[in-house]
Amino acid sequence: MLLKDKSVVIMGAGSGVGRAASLIFARNGAKLICADVVRARVDETVALVTGEGFPAQAVTCDVSNVDQVNAAVQAAVDAYGRLDVIYNNVGISSNKAGGGPPPGFMDIDDAEYDRLADVNFRGMFYGCRAAIRQFLKQDDGEGVIVNTGSVAGMVGWGGTLYGATKAAGIQLTRGLAIEFASKGIRVNTVCPAGMITNFGQAEGATREITPELEARYGQQHPLGRPIAPEDTANAALFLASDQARNITGVALPVDGGYVAA
Ligand SMILES: NC(=O)c1ccc[n+]([C@@H]2O[C@H](COP(=O)([O-])OP(=O)(O)OC[C@H]3O[C@@H](n4cnc5c(N)ncnc54)[C@H](O)[C@@H]3O)[C@@H](O)[C@H]2O)c1
């Protein structure tokens, strides 16, 4: 019960890491606001969580829309009286829908720049700001932010623009961790390597998991087994919990040793 009675907002809760985190956080005692731009998906996540008997509410939220992000945080305050944790987990890829390599730098037009920067970085900025604003209003002033970055923000892999947006999130994490440490607010990033989720698919599309795909993903890093969304969610759980009470400003790879290698 690492998050017993904690009020938690999870962004991008409709799929992949966000859905895994919703289930894992709830099983650890959290009361959830599950937010996602695709309503049907987040409704499914909430049905899974409440089906296990845990409290969760769905919110439609595009993280690049400041009003919707603020409303998601307010939903936690309305439902549970405060906010303890926000997990800013949303990220989109610049790969072609359905797979394929990321576009080359010279093939990225302004619209694609806006799309990635708005969701991957502006969305994280809005989520951090809304959460900190709420934390500072609360009696103890304390709160925890976990962001999802990527190993693509730590090494030159995964596409130049995508990696740059993820590196920006890692630096936002460090800056906020230092600026708000004296208030008792902790800010950390989990940085997964490639996972088989719906990442990079067309909006709302589901990726088929095959043994061949799992073997290919496993081969991408030294430990050799595919990285599951639950692996990343478990790292986020640890960072969100009091077990990590003296950890702030870190970018924690969940990568089977990829960055180390
Ligand atoms: N899957 C990978 O290989 C991989 C690797 C490294 C890092 N990551 C990061 O992990 C995080 C989770 O990705 P995932 O693999 O679970 O992907 P996913 O596509 O399965 O899940 C992402 C969720 O975010 C939602 N979303 C997309 N745009 C949104 C927006 N504007 N506002 C709100 N919600 C939005 C989607 O509807 C989806 O439910 C992302 O930050 C991603 O960049 C993924």
PDB file of C-alpha atoms and ligand atoms in Angstrom:
ATOM      1  CA  MET A   1       0.000   0.000   0.000  1.00  0.00           C
ATOM      2  CA  LEU A   2       2.663   2.498  -1.047  1.00  0.00           C
ATOM      3  CA  LEU A   3       0.109   5.195  -1.957  1.00  0.00           C
ATOM      4  CA  LYS A   4      -2.475   4.559   0.753  1.00  0.00           C
ATOM      5  CA  ASP A   5      -5.205   7.258   0.619  1.00  0.00           C
ATOM      6  CA  LYS A   6      -3.190   9.438  -1.764  1.00  0.00           C
ATOM      7  CA  SER A   7      -5.109  11.537  -4.273  1.00  0.00           C
ATOM      8  CA  VAL A   8      -3.465  10.990  -7.648  1.00  0.00           C
ATOM      9  CA  VAL A   9      -3.976  12.344 -11.178  1.00  0.00           C
ATOM     10  CA  ILE A  10      -2.642  10.148 -13.986  1.00  0.00           C
ATOM     11  CA  MET A  11      -2.358  11.751 -17.417  1.00  0.00           C
ATOM     12  CA  GLY A  12      -2.510   9.472 -20.440  1.00  0.00           C
ATOM     13  CA  ALA A  13      -4.305   6.847 -18.361  1.00  0.00           C
ATOM     14  CA  GLY A  14      -6.121   5.276 -21.292  1.00  0.00           C
ATOM     15  CA  SER A  15      -3.386   2.972 -22.559  1.00  0.00           C
ATOM     16  CA  GLY A  16       0.060   1.494 -22.035  1.00  0.00           C
ATOM     17  CA  VAL A  17       1.999   2.885 -19.080  1.00  0.00           C
ATOM     18  CA  GLY A  18      -0.891   5.088 -17.924  1.00  0.00           C
ATOM     19  CA  ARG A  19      -3.315   2.176 -17.749  1.00  0.00           C
ATOM     20  CA  ALA A  20      -0.731  -0.028 -16.000  1.00  0.00           C
ATOM     21  CA  ALA A  21      -0.012   2.779 -13.523  1.00  0.00           C
ATOM     22  CA  SER A  22      -3.721   3.266 -12.871  1.00  0.00           C
ATOM     23  CA  LEU A  23      -4.096  -0.365 -11.829  1.00  0.00           C
ATOM     24  CA  ILE A  24      -0.831  -0.552  -9.888  1.00  0.00           C
ATOM     25  CA  PHE A  25      -1.330   2.775  -8.064  1.00  0.00           C
ATOM     26  CA  ALA A  26      -4.933   1.836  -7.183  1.00  0.00           C
ATOM     27  CA  ARG A  27      -3.842  -1.559  -5.819  1.00  0.00           C
ATOM     28  CA  ASN A  28      -1.422   0.421  -3.650  1.00  0.00           C
ATOM     29  CA  GLY A  29      -4.187   2.486  -2.091  1.00  0.00           C
ATOM     30  CA  ALA A  30      -4.389   5.533  -4.392  1.00  0.00           C
ATOM     31  CA  LYS A  31      -7.625   7.348  -5.204  1.00  0.00           C
ATOM     32  CA  LEU A  32      -7.461   8.192  -8.878  1.00  0.00           C
ATOM     33  CA  ILE A  33      -8.384  10.738 -11.485  1.00  0.00           C
ATOM     34  CA  CYS A  34      -7.606   8.993 -14.765  1.00  0.00           C
ATOM     35  CA  ALA A  35      -7.239  11.521 -17.590  1.00  0.00           C
ATOM     36  CA  ASP A  36      -6.824  10.961 -21.309  1.00  0.00           C
ATOM     37  CA  VAL A  37      -7.677  12.667 -24.591  1.00  0.00           C
ATOM     38  CA  VAL A  38      -9.434   9.492 -25.808  1.00  0.00           C
ATOM     39  CA  ARG A  39     -12.513   9.186 -23.625  1.00  0.00           C
ATOM     40  CA  ALA A  40     -13.406   5.613 -24.566  1.00  0.00           C
ATOM     41  CA  ARG A  41      -9.971   4.386 -23.526  1.00  0.00           C
ATOM     42  CA  VAL A  42      -9.927   6.134 -20.177  1.00  0.00           C
ATOM     43  CA  ASP A  43     -13.441   4.878 -19.485  1.00  0.00           C
ATOM     44  CA  GLU A  44     -12.092   1.350 -20.043  1.00  0.00           C
ATOM     45  CA  THR A  45      -9.228   1.988 -17.617  1.00  0.00           C
ATOM     46  CA  VAL A  46     -11.585   3.321 -14.955  1.00  0.00           C
ATOM     47  CA  ALA A  47     -13.855   0.316 -15.432  1.00  0.00           C
ATOM     48  CA  LEU A  48     -10.851  -1.980 -14.822  1.00  0.00           C
ATOM     49  CA  VAL A  49      -9.849  -0.077 -11.674  1.00  0.00           C
ATOM     50  CA  THR A  50     -13.325   0.243 -10.187  1.00  0.00           C
ATOM     51  CA  GLY A  51     -13.991  -3.377 -11.198  1.00  0.00           C
ATOM     52  CA  GLU A  52     -11.266  -4.316  -8.698  1.00  0.00           C
ATOM     53  CA  GLY A  53     -13.086  -2.223  -6.081  1.00  0.00           C
ATOM     54  CA  PHE A  54     -10.828   0.849  -6.079  1.00  0.00           C
ATOM     55  CA  PRO A  55     -11.873   4.515  -6.434  1.00  0.00           C
ATOM     56  CA  ALA A  56     -11.276   6.153  -9.826  1.00  0.00           C
ATOM     57  CA  GLN A  57     -12.946   8.747 -12.004  1.00  0.00           C
ATOM     58  CA  ALA A  58     -12.417   9.412 -15.713  1.00  0.00           C
ATOM     59  CA  VAL A  59     -11.673  12.870 -17.069  1.00  0.00           C
ATOM     60  CA  THR A  60     -11.332  13.855 -20.717  1.00  0.00           C
ATOM     61  CA  CYS A  61      -8.164  15.901 -20.963  1.00  0.00           C
ATOM     62  CA  ASP A  62      -5.899  17.008 -23.785  1.00  0.00           C
ATOM     63  CA  VAL A  63      -2.693  17.871 -21.936  1.00  0.00           C
ATOM     64  CA  SER A  64      -1.870  20.608 -24.450  1.00  0.00           C
ATOM     65  CA  ASN A  65      -5.030  22.454 -23.343  1.00  0.00           C
ATOM     66  CA  VAL A  66      -4.340  24.436 -20.192  1.00  0.00           C
ATOM     67  CA  ASP A  67      -7.977  24.636 -19.091  1.00  0.00           C
ATOM     68  CA  GLN A  68      -8.415  20.876 -19.398  1.00  0.00           C
ATOM     69  CA  VAL A  69      -5.237  20.198 -17.406  1.00  0.00           C
ATOM     70  CA  ASN A  70      -6.280  22.597 -14.656  1.00  0.00           C
ATOM     71  CA  ALA A  71      -9.714  20.945 -14.630  1.00  0.00           C
ATOM     72  CA  ALA A  72      -8.175  17.482 -14.205  1.00  0.00           C
ATOM     73  CA  VAL A  73      -6.301  18.648 -11.107  1.00  0.00           C
ATOM     74  CA  GLN A  74      -9.439  20.367  -9.823  1.00  0.00           C
ATOM     75  CA  ALA A  75     -11.331  17.093 -10.320  1.00  0.00           C
ATOM     76  CA  ALA A  76      -8.976  15.435  -7.814  1.00  0.00           C
ATOM     77  CA  VAL A  77      -9.536  18.243  -5.306  1.00  0.00           C
ATOM     78  CA  ASP A  78     -13.309  18.045  -5.790  1.00  0.00           C
ATOM     79  CA  ALA A  79     -13.380  14.253  -5.466  1.00  0.00           C
ATOM     80  CA  TYR A  80     -10.750  13.617  -2.796  1.00  0.00           C
ATOM     81  CA  GLY A  81     -10.198  17.006  -1.090  1.00  0.00           C
ATOM     82  CA  ARG A  82      -6.571  17.502  -2.173  1.00  0.00           C
ATOM     83  CA  LEU A  83      -3.867  16.449  -4.622  1.00  0.00           C
ATOM     84  CA  ASP A  84      -0.904  14.359  -3.485  1.00  0.00           C
ATOM     85  CA  VAL A  85       0.612  13.098  -6.741  1.00  0.00           C
ATOM     86  CA  ILE A  86       0.446  13.935 -10.431  1.00  0.00           C
ATOM     87  CA  TYR A  87       1.853  11.497 -12.958  1.00  0.00           C
ATOM     88  CA  ASN A  88       2.471  13.400 -16.211  1.00  0.00           C
ATOM     89  CA  ASN A  89       2.794  10.384 -18.445  1.00  0.00           C
ATOM     90  CA  VAL A  90       1.536  11.541 -21.850  1.00  0.00           C
ATOM     91  CA  GLY A  91       3.841  11.342 -24.821  1.00  0.00           C
ATOM     92  CA  ILE A  92       3.398  10.961 -28.561  1.00  0.00           C
ATOM     93  CA  SER A  93       5.839   9.815 -31.165  1.00  0.00           C
ATOM     94  CA  SER A  94       6.818  11.349 -34.462  1.00  0.00           C
ATOM     95  CA  ASN A  95       7.013   7.901 -36.050  1.00  0.00           C
ATOM     96  CA  LYS A  96       4.537   7.223 -38.809  1.00  0.00           C
ATOM     97  CA  ALA A  97       1.303   5.819 -37.434  1.00  0.00           C
ATOM     98  CA  GLY A  98       1.651   2.046 -37.299  1.00  0.00           C
ATOM     99  CA  GLY A  99       5.416   1.949 -37.048  1.00  0.00           C
ATOM    100  CA  GLY A 100       8.475   2.679 -39.109  1.00  0.00           C
ATOM    101  CA  PRO A 101      11.467   4.805 -38.237  1.00  0.00           C
ATOM    102  CA  PRO A 102      11.094   8.383 -36.990  1.00  0.00           C
ATOM    103  CA  PRO A 103      11.202  11.081 -39.677  1.00  0.00           C
ATOM    104  CA  GLY A 104      14.540  12.739 -40.386  1.00  0.00           C
ATOM    105  CA  PHE A 105      15.067  16.196 -38.929  1.00  0.00           C
ATOM    106  CA  MET A 106      14.727  17.899 -42.323  1.00  0.00           C
ATOM    107  CA  ASP A 107      11.367  16.198 -42.899  1.00  0.00           C
ATOM    108  CA  ILE A 108       9.762  17.719 -39.802  1.00  0.00           C
ATOM    109  CA  ASP A 109       7.448  20.578 -40.713  1.00  0.00           C
ATOM    110  CA  ASP A 110       6.105  23.272 -38.399  1.00  0.00           C
ATOM    111  CA  ALA A 111       2.848  21.434 -37.788  1.00  0.00           C
ATOM    112  CA  GLU A 112       4.716  18.320 -36.636  1.00  0.00           C
ATOM    113  CA  TYR A 113       6.961  20.444 -34.413  1.00  0.00           C
ATOM    114  CA  ASP A 114       3.895  22.036 -32.797  1.00  0.00           C
ATOM    115  CA  ARG A 115       2.164  18.671 -32.356  1.00  0.00           C
ATOM    116  CA  LEU A 116       5.086  17.052 -30.551  1.00  0.00           C
ATOM    117  CA  ALA A 117       6.221  20.044 -28.525  1.00  0.00           C
ATOM    118  CA  ASP A 118       2.653  20.857 -27.433  1.00  0.00           C
ATOM    119  CA  VAL A 119       1.830  17.369 -26.190  1.00  0.00           C
ATOM    120  CA  ASN A 120       5.213  16.147 -24.933  1.00  0.00           C
ATOM    121  CA  PHE A 121       6.550  19.327 -23.361  1.00  0.00           C
ATOM    122  CA  ARG A 122       3.832  21.960 -23.032  1.00  0.00           C
ATOM    123  CA  GLY A 123       1.545  19.258 -21.615  1.00  0.00           C
ATOM    124  CA  MET A 124       4.116  18.341 -18.966  1.00  0.00           C
ATOM    125  CA  PHE A 125       4.665  22.025 -18.162  1.00  0.00           C
ATOM    126  CA  TYR A 126       0.914  22.548 -17.687  1.00  0.00           C
ATOM    127  CA  GLY A 127       0.624  19.417 -15.537  1.00  0.00           C
ATOM    128  CA  CYS A 128       3.541  20.427 -13.294  1.00  0.00           C
ATOM    129  CA  ARG A 129       2.257  23.979 -12.924  1.00  0.00           C
ATOM    130  CA  ALA A 130      -1.314  22.975 -12.089  1.00  0.00           C
ATOM    131  CA  ALA A 131      -0.080  20.438  -9.531  1.00  0.00           C
ATOM    132  CA  ILE A 132       2.404  22.776  -7.843  1.00  0.00           C
ATOM    133  CA  ARG A 133      -0.222  25.517  -7.661  1.00  0.00           C
ATOM    134  CA  GLN A 134      -2.451  23.066  -5.782  1.00  0.00           C
ATOM    135  CA  PHE A 135       0.357  21.667  -3.589  1.00  0.00           C
ATOM    136  CA  LEU A 136       1.250  25.186  -2.429  1.00  0.00           C
ATOM    137  CA  LYS A 137      -2.366  25.829  -1.393  1.00  0.00           C
ATOM    138  CA  GLN A 138      -2.446  22.757   0.848  1.00  0.00           C
ATOM    139  CA  ASP A 139      -1.544  22.909   4.545  1.00  0.00           C
ATOM    140  CA  ASP A 140       1.602  20.799   4.368  1.00  0.00           C
ATOM    141  CA  GLY A 141       2.633  22.194   0.941  1.00  0.00           C
ATOM    142  CA  GLU A 142       3.977  18.773   0.048  1.00  0.00           C
ATOM    143  CA  GLY A 143       3.377  16.901  -3.158  1.00  0.00           C
ATOM    144  CA  VAL A 144       4.983  14.622  -5.692  1.00  0.00           C
ATOM    145  CA  ILE A 145       5.351  14.904  -9.442  1.00  0.00           C
ATOM    146  CA  VAL A 146       6.426  11.995 -11.606  1.00  0.00           C
ATOM    147  CA  ASN A 147       6.957  12.607 -15.301  1.00  0.00           C
ATOM    148  CA  THR A 148       7.453  10.068 -18.056  1.00  0.00           C
ATOM    149  CA  GLY A 149      10.495  10.860 -20.132  1.00  0.00           C
ATOM    150  CA  SER A 150      12.330   8.386 -22.343  1.00  0.00           C
ATOM    151  CA  VAL A 151      15.814   7.071 -22.899  1.00  0.00           C
ATOM    152  CA  ALA A 152      15.384   9.080 -26.125  1.00  0.00           C
ATOM    153  CA  GLY A 153      15.881  12.155 -23.916  1.00  0.00           C
ATOM    154  CA  MET A 154      19.162  10.756 -22.551  1.00  0.00           C
ATOM    155  CA  VAL A 155      20.937   9.356 -25.625  1.00  0.00           C
ATOM    156  CA  GLY A 156      20.691   9.948 -29.363  1.00  0.00           C
ATOM    157  CA  TRP A 157      17.996   7.381 -30.149  1.00  0.00           C
ATOM    158  CA  GLY A 158      14.347   7.472 -31.109  1.00  0.00           C
ATOM    159  CA  GLY A 159      14.239  10.542 -33.345  1.00  0.00           C
ATOM    160  CA  THR A 160      15.748  13.998 -32.944  1.00  0.00           C
ATOM    161  CA  LEU A 161      12.606  16.020 -32.267  1.00  0.00           C
ATOM    162  CA  TYR A 162      10.979  13.394 -30.027  1.00  0.00           C
ATOM    163  CA  GLY A 163      14.222  13.037 -28.062  1.00  0.00           C
ATOM    164  CA  ALA A 164      14.531  16.808 -27.723  1.00  0.00           C
ATOM    165  CA  THR A 165      11.025  17.082 -26.249  1.00  0.00           C
ATOM    166  CA  LYS A 166      11.840  14.301 -23.795  1.00  0.00           C
ATOM    167  CA  ALA A 167      15.182  15.881 -22.836  1.00  0.00           C
ATOM    168  CA  ALA A 168      13.326  19.139 -22.192  1.00  0.00           C
ATOM    169  CA  GLY A 169      11.032  17.262 -19.795  1.00  0.00           C
ATOM    170  CA  ILE A 170      14.030  15.810 -17.956  1.00  0.00           C
ATOM    171  CA  GLN A 171      15.467  19.308 -17.538  1.00  0.00           C
ATOM    172  CA  LEU A 172      12.091  20.696 -16.429  1.00  0.00           C
ATOM    173  CA  THR A 173      12.110  17.954 -13.793  1.00  0.00           C
ATOM    174  CA  ARG A 174      15.549  18.940 -12.500  1.00  0.00           C
ATOM    175  CA  GLY A 175      14.722  22.627 -12.398  1.00  0.00           C
ATOM    176  CA  LEU A 176      11.437  22.157 -10.542  1.00  0.00           C
ATOM    177  CA  ALA A 177      13.038  19.657  -8.162  1.00  0.00           C
ATOM    178  CA  ILE A 178      15.565  22.275  -7.072  1.00  0.00           C
ATOM    179  CA  GLU A 179      13.205  25.253  -7.125  1.00  0.00           C
ATOM    180  CA  PHE A 180      10.572  23.546  -4.946  1.00  0.00           C
ATOM    181  CA  ALA A 181      12.732  21.265  -2.772  1.00  0.00           C
ATOM    182  CA  SER A 182      12.466  23.647   0.183  1.00  0.00           C
ATOM    183  CA  LYS A 183       8.657  23.321  -0.009  1.00  0.00           C
ATOM    184  CA  GLY A 184       8.843  19.520   0.252  1.00  0.00           C
ATOM    185  CA  ILE A 185       7.784  18.971  -3.363  1.00  0.00           C
ATOM    186  CA  ARG A 186       9.613  16.156  -5.153  1.00  0.00           C
ATOM    187  CA  VAL A 187       9.868  15.894  -8.953  1.00  0.00           C
ATOM    188  CA  ASN A 188      11.305  12.918 -10.840  1.00  0.00           C
ATOM    189  CA  THR A 189      11.221  11.362 -14.296  1.00  0.00           C
ATOM    190  CA  VAL A 190      10.985   7.716 -15.335  1.00  0.00           C
ATOM    191  CA  CYS A 191      12.730   7.060 -18.634  1.00  0.00           C
ATOM    192  CA  PRO A 192      11.637   3.883 -20.381  1.00  0.00           C
ATOM    193  CA  ALA A 193      13.230   2.329 -23.427  1.00  0.00           C
ATOM    194  CA  GLY A 194      11.024   0.805 -26.127  1.00  0.00           C
ATOM    195  CA  MET A 195       7.849  -0.880 -24.817  1.00  0.00           C
ATOM    196  CA  ILE A 196       5.112  -2.578 -26.814  1.00  0.00           C
ATOM    197  CA  THR A 197       2.139  -0.302 -26.194  1.00  0.00           C
ATOM    198  CA  ASN A 198      -0.134   1.722 -28.464  1.00  0.00           C
ATOM    199  CA  PHE A 199       2.587   4.359 -28.690  1.00  0.00           C
ATOM    200  CA  GLY A 200       3.108   5.454 -32.302  1.00  0.00           C
ATOM    201  CA  GLN A 201      -0.248   4.066 -33.468  1.00  0.00           C
ATOM    202  CA  ALA A 202      -3.025   6.182 -34.920  1.00  0.00           C
ATOM    203  CA  GLU A 203      -5.186   7.791 -32.181  1.00  0.00           C
ATOM    204  CA  GLY A 204      -7.334   5.123 -30.550  1.00  0.00           C
ATOM    205  CA  ALA A 205      -5.717   2.236 -32.509  1.00  0.00           C
ATOM    206  CA  THR A 206      -4.518  -0.903 -30.714  1.00  0.00           C
ATOM    207  CA  ARG A 207      -1.194  -2.556 -31.460  1.00  0.00           C
ATOM    208  CA  GLU A 208      -1.090  -6.318 -31.769  1.00  0.00           C
ATOM    209  CA  ILE A 209       1.514  -7.979 -29.529  1.00  0.00           C
ATOM    210  CA  THR A 210       3.190 -10.941 -31.209  1.00  0.00           C
ATOM    211  CA  PRO A 211       6.011 -13.202 -29.943  1.00  0.00           C
ATOM    212  CA  GLU A 212       8.210 -11.880 -32.806  1.00  0.00           C
ATOM    213  CA  LEU A 213       7.625  -8.301 -31.703  1.00  0.00           C
ATOM    214  CA  GLU A 214       8.397  -9.178 -28.089  1.00  0.00           C
ATOM    215  CA  ALA A 215      11.630 -10.890 -29.116  1.00  0.00           C
ATOM    216  CA  ARG A 216      12.641  -7.858 -31.199  1.00  0.00           C
ATOM    217  CA  TYR A 217      11.975  -5.452 -28.312  1.00  0.00           C
ATOM    218  CA  GLY A 218      13.877  -7.681 -25.893  1.00  0.00           C
ATOM    219  CA  GLN A 219      16.936  -7.637 -28.135  1.00  0.00           C
ATOM    220  CA  GLN A 220      17.159  -3.844 -27.901  1.00  0.00           C
ATOM    221  CA  HIS A 221      18.921  -3.857 -24.523  1.00  0.00           C
ATOM    222  CA  PRO A 222      21.330  -5.937 -22.405  1.00  0.00           C
ATOM    223  CA  LEU A 223      18.821  -7.647 -20.070  1.00  0.00           C
ATOM    224  CA  GLY A 224      17.126  -9.056 -23.132  1.00  0.00           C
ATOM    225  CA  ARG A 225      13.520  -9.223 -21.958  1.00  0.00           C
ATOM    226  CA  PRO A 226      10.884  -6.849 -23.321  1.00  0.00           C
ATOM    227  CA  ILE A 227      10.119  -3.869 -21.114  1.00  0.00           C
ATOM    228  CA  ALA A 228       6.496  -3.993 -20.033  1.00  0.00           C
ATOM    229  CA  PRO A 229       4.412  -0.900 -19.296  1.00  0.00           C
ATOM    230  CA  GLU A 230       4.121  -2.349 -15.771  1.00  0.00           C
ATOM    231  CA  ASP A 231       7.920  -2.070 -15.358  1.00  0.00           C
ATOM    232  CA  THR A 232       7.712   1.666 -15.969  1.00  0.00           C
ATOM    233  CA  ALA A 233       4.587   2.008 -13.812  1.00  0.00           C
ATOM    234  CA  ASN A 234       6.341   0.231 -10.922  1.00  0.00           C
ATOM    235  CA  ALA A 235       9.256   2.662 -11.137  1.00  0.00           C
ATOM    236  CA  ALA A 236       6.757   5.546 -11.135  1.00  0.00           C
ATOM    237  CA  LEU A 237       5.022   3.993  -8.108  1.00  0.00           C
ATOM    238  CA  PHE A 238       8.286   3.911  -6.190  1.00  0.00           C
ATOM    239  CA  LEU A 239       9.134   7.517  -7.065  1.00  0.00           C
ATOM    240  CA  ALA A 240       5.599   8.648  -6.170  1.00  0.00           C
ATOM    241  CA  SER A 241       5.752   6.937  -2.776  1.00  0.00           C
ATOM    242  CA  ASP A 242       7.368   7.896   0.507  1.00  0.00           C
ATOM    243  CA  GLN A 243       9.910   5.151  -0.134  1.00  0.00           C
ATOM    244  CA  ALA A 244      11.534   7.736  -2.397  1.00  0.00           C
ATOM    245  CA  ARG A 245      11.193  10.597   0.096  1.00  0.00           C
ATOM    246  CA  ASN A 246      14.813  11.647  -0.369  1.00  0.00           C
ATOM    247  CA  ILE A 247      14.900  11.258  -4.144  1.00  0.00           C
ATOM    248  CA  THR A 248      14.259  14.275  -6.323  1.00  0.00           C
ATOM    249  CA  GLY A 249      15.439  15.577  -9.695  1.00  0.00           C
ATOM    250  CA  VAL A 250      16.415  12.171 -11.075  1.00  0.00           C
ATOM    251  CA  ALA A 251      15.837  10.645 -14.504  1.00  0.00           C
ATOM    252  CA  LEU A 252      15.479   6.916 -13.777  1.00  0.00           C
ATOM    253  CA  PRO A 253      15.992   4.680 -16.800  1.00  0.00           C
ATOM    254  CA  VAL A 254      13.691   1.667 -17.066  1.00  0.00           C
ATOM    255  CA  ASP A 255      15.638   0.279 -19.952  1.00  0.00           C
ATOM    256  CA  GLY A 256      17.179  -3.123 -19.317  1.00  0.00           C
ATOM    257  CA  GLY A 257      20.602  -1.459 -19.191  1.00  0.00           C
ATOM    258  CA  TYR A 258      20.302   0.346 -22.539  1.00  0.00           C
ATOM    259  CA  VAL A 259      21.676   3.716 -21.415  1.00  0.00           C
ATOM    260  CA  ALA A 260      24.457   2.142 -19.362  1.00  0.00           C
ATOM    261  CA  ALA A 261      25.550   0.155 -22.384  1.00  0.00           C
TER     262      ALA A 261
HETATM  263  N1  LIG B   1       6.218   2.820 -25.786  1.00  0.00           N
HETATM  264  C1  LIG B   1       7.477   3.165 -25.886  1.00  0.00           C
HETATM  265  O1  LIG B   1       8.261   2.554 -26.601  1.00  0.00           O
HETATM  266  C2  LIG B   1       8.000   4.327 -25.061  1.00  0.00           C
HETATM  267  C3  LIG B   1       9.394   4.451 -24.876  1.00  0.00           C
HETATM  268  C4  LIG B   1       9.880   5.484 -24.119  1.00  0.00           C
HETATM  269  C5  LIG B   1       9.028   6.387 -23.551  1.00  0.00           C
HETATM  270  N2  LIG B   1       7.681   6.270 -23.753  1.00  0.00           N
HETATM  271  C6  LIG B   1       6.815   7.246 -23.124  1.00  0.00           C
HETATM  272  O2  LIG B   1       5.920   6.567 -22.251  1.00  0.00           O
HETATM  273  C7  LIG B   1       4.741   7.356 -22.092  1.00  0.00           C
HETATM  274  C8  LIG B   1       3.514   6.484 -22.216  1.00  0.00           C
HETATM  275  O3  LIG B   1       3.477   5.972 -23.530  1.00  0.00           O
HETATM  276  P1  LIG B   1       2.828   4.558 -23.860  1.00  0.00           P
HETATM  277  O4  LIG B   1       3.929   3.730 -24.441  1.00  0.00           O
HETATM  278  O5  LIG B   1       2.043   4.057 -22.739  1.00  0.00           O
HETATM  279  O6  LIG B   1       1.893   5.010 -25.091  1.00  0.00           O
HETATM  280  P2  LIG B   1       0.339   4.768 -25.393  1.00  0.00           P
HETATM  281  O7  LIG B   1       0.139   5.421 -26.718  1.00  0.00           O
HETATM  282  O8  LIG B   1      -0.003   3.324 -25.235  1.00  0.00           O
HETATM  283  O9  LIG B   1      -0.414   5.592 -24.258  1.00  0.00           O
HETATM  284  C9  LIG B   1      -0.402   7.001 -24.253  1.00  0.00           C
HETATM  285  C10 LIG B   1      -1.760   7.518 -23.821  1.00  0.00           C
HETATM  286  O10 LIG B   1      -1.703   8.956 -23.895  1.00  0.00           O
HETATM  287  C11 LIG B   1      -2.896   9.426 -24.485  1.00  0.00           C
HETATM  288  N3  LIG B   1      -2.671  10.733 -25.103  1.00  0.00           N
HETATM  289  C12 LIG B   1      -2.073  10.999 -26.291  1.00  0.00           C
HETATM  290  N4  LIG B   1      -2.094  12.325 -26.521  1.00  0.00           N
HETATM  291  C13 LIG B   1      -2.710  12.894 -25.457  1.00  0.00           C
HETATM  292  C14 LIG B   1      -3.022  14.222 -25.110  1.00  0.00           C
HETATM  293  N5  LIG B   1      -2.742  15.257 -25.929  1.00  0.00           N
HETATM  294  N6  LIG B   1      -3.635  14.460 -23.922  1.00  0.00           N
HETATM  295  C15 LIG B   1      -3.959  13.429 -23.096  1.00  0.00           C
HETATM  296  N7  LIG B   1      -3.703  12.143 -23.384  1.00  0.00           N
HETATM  297  C16 LIG B   1      -3.072  11.876 -24.549  1.00  0.00           C
HETATM  298  C17 LIG B   1      -3.271   8.362 -25.495  1.00  0.00           C
HETATM  299  O11 LIG B   1      -4.656   8.438 -25.836  1.00  0.00           O
HETATM  300  C18 LIG B   1      -2.900   7.087 -24.739  1.00  0.00           C
HETATM  301  O12 LIG B   1      -3.994   6.617 -23.978  1.00  0.00           O
HETATM  302  C19 LIG B   1       4.850   8.492 -23.108  1.00  0.00           C
HETATM  303  O13 LIG B   1       5.300   9.661 -22.454  1.00  0.00           O
HETATM  304  C20 LIG B   1       5.928   8.019 -24.064  1.00  0.00           C
HETATM  305  O14 LIG B   1       6.596   9.091 -24.679  1.00  0.00           O
HETATM  306  C21 LIG B   1       7.152   5.256 -24.488  1.00  0.00           C
END
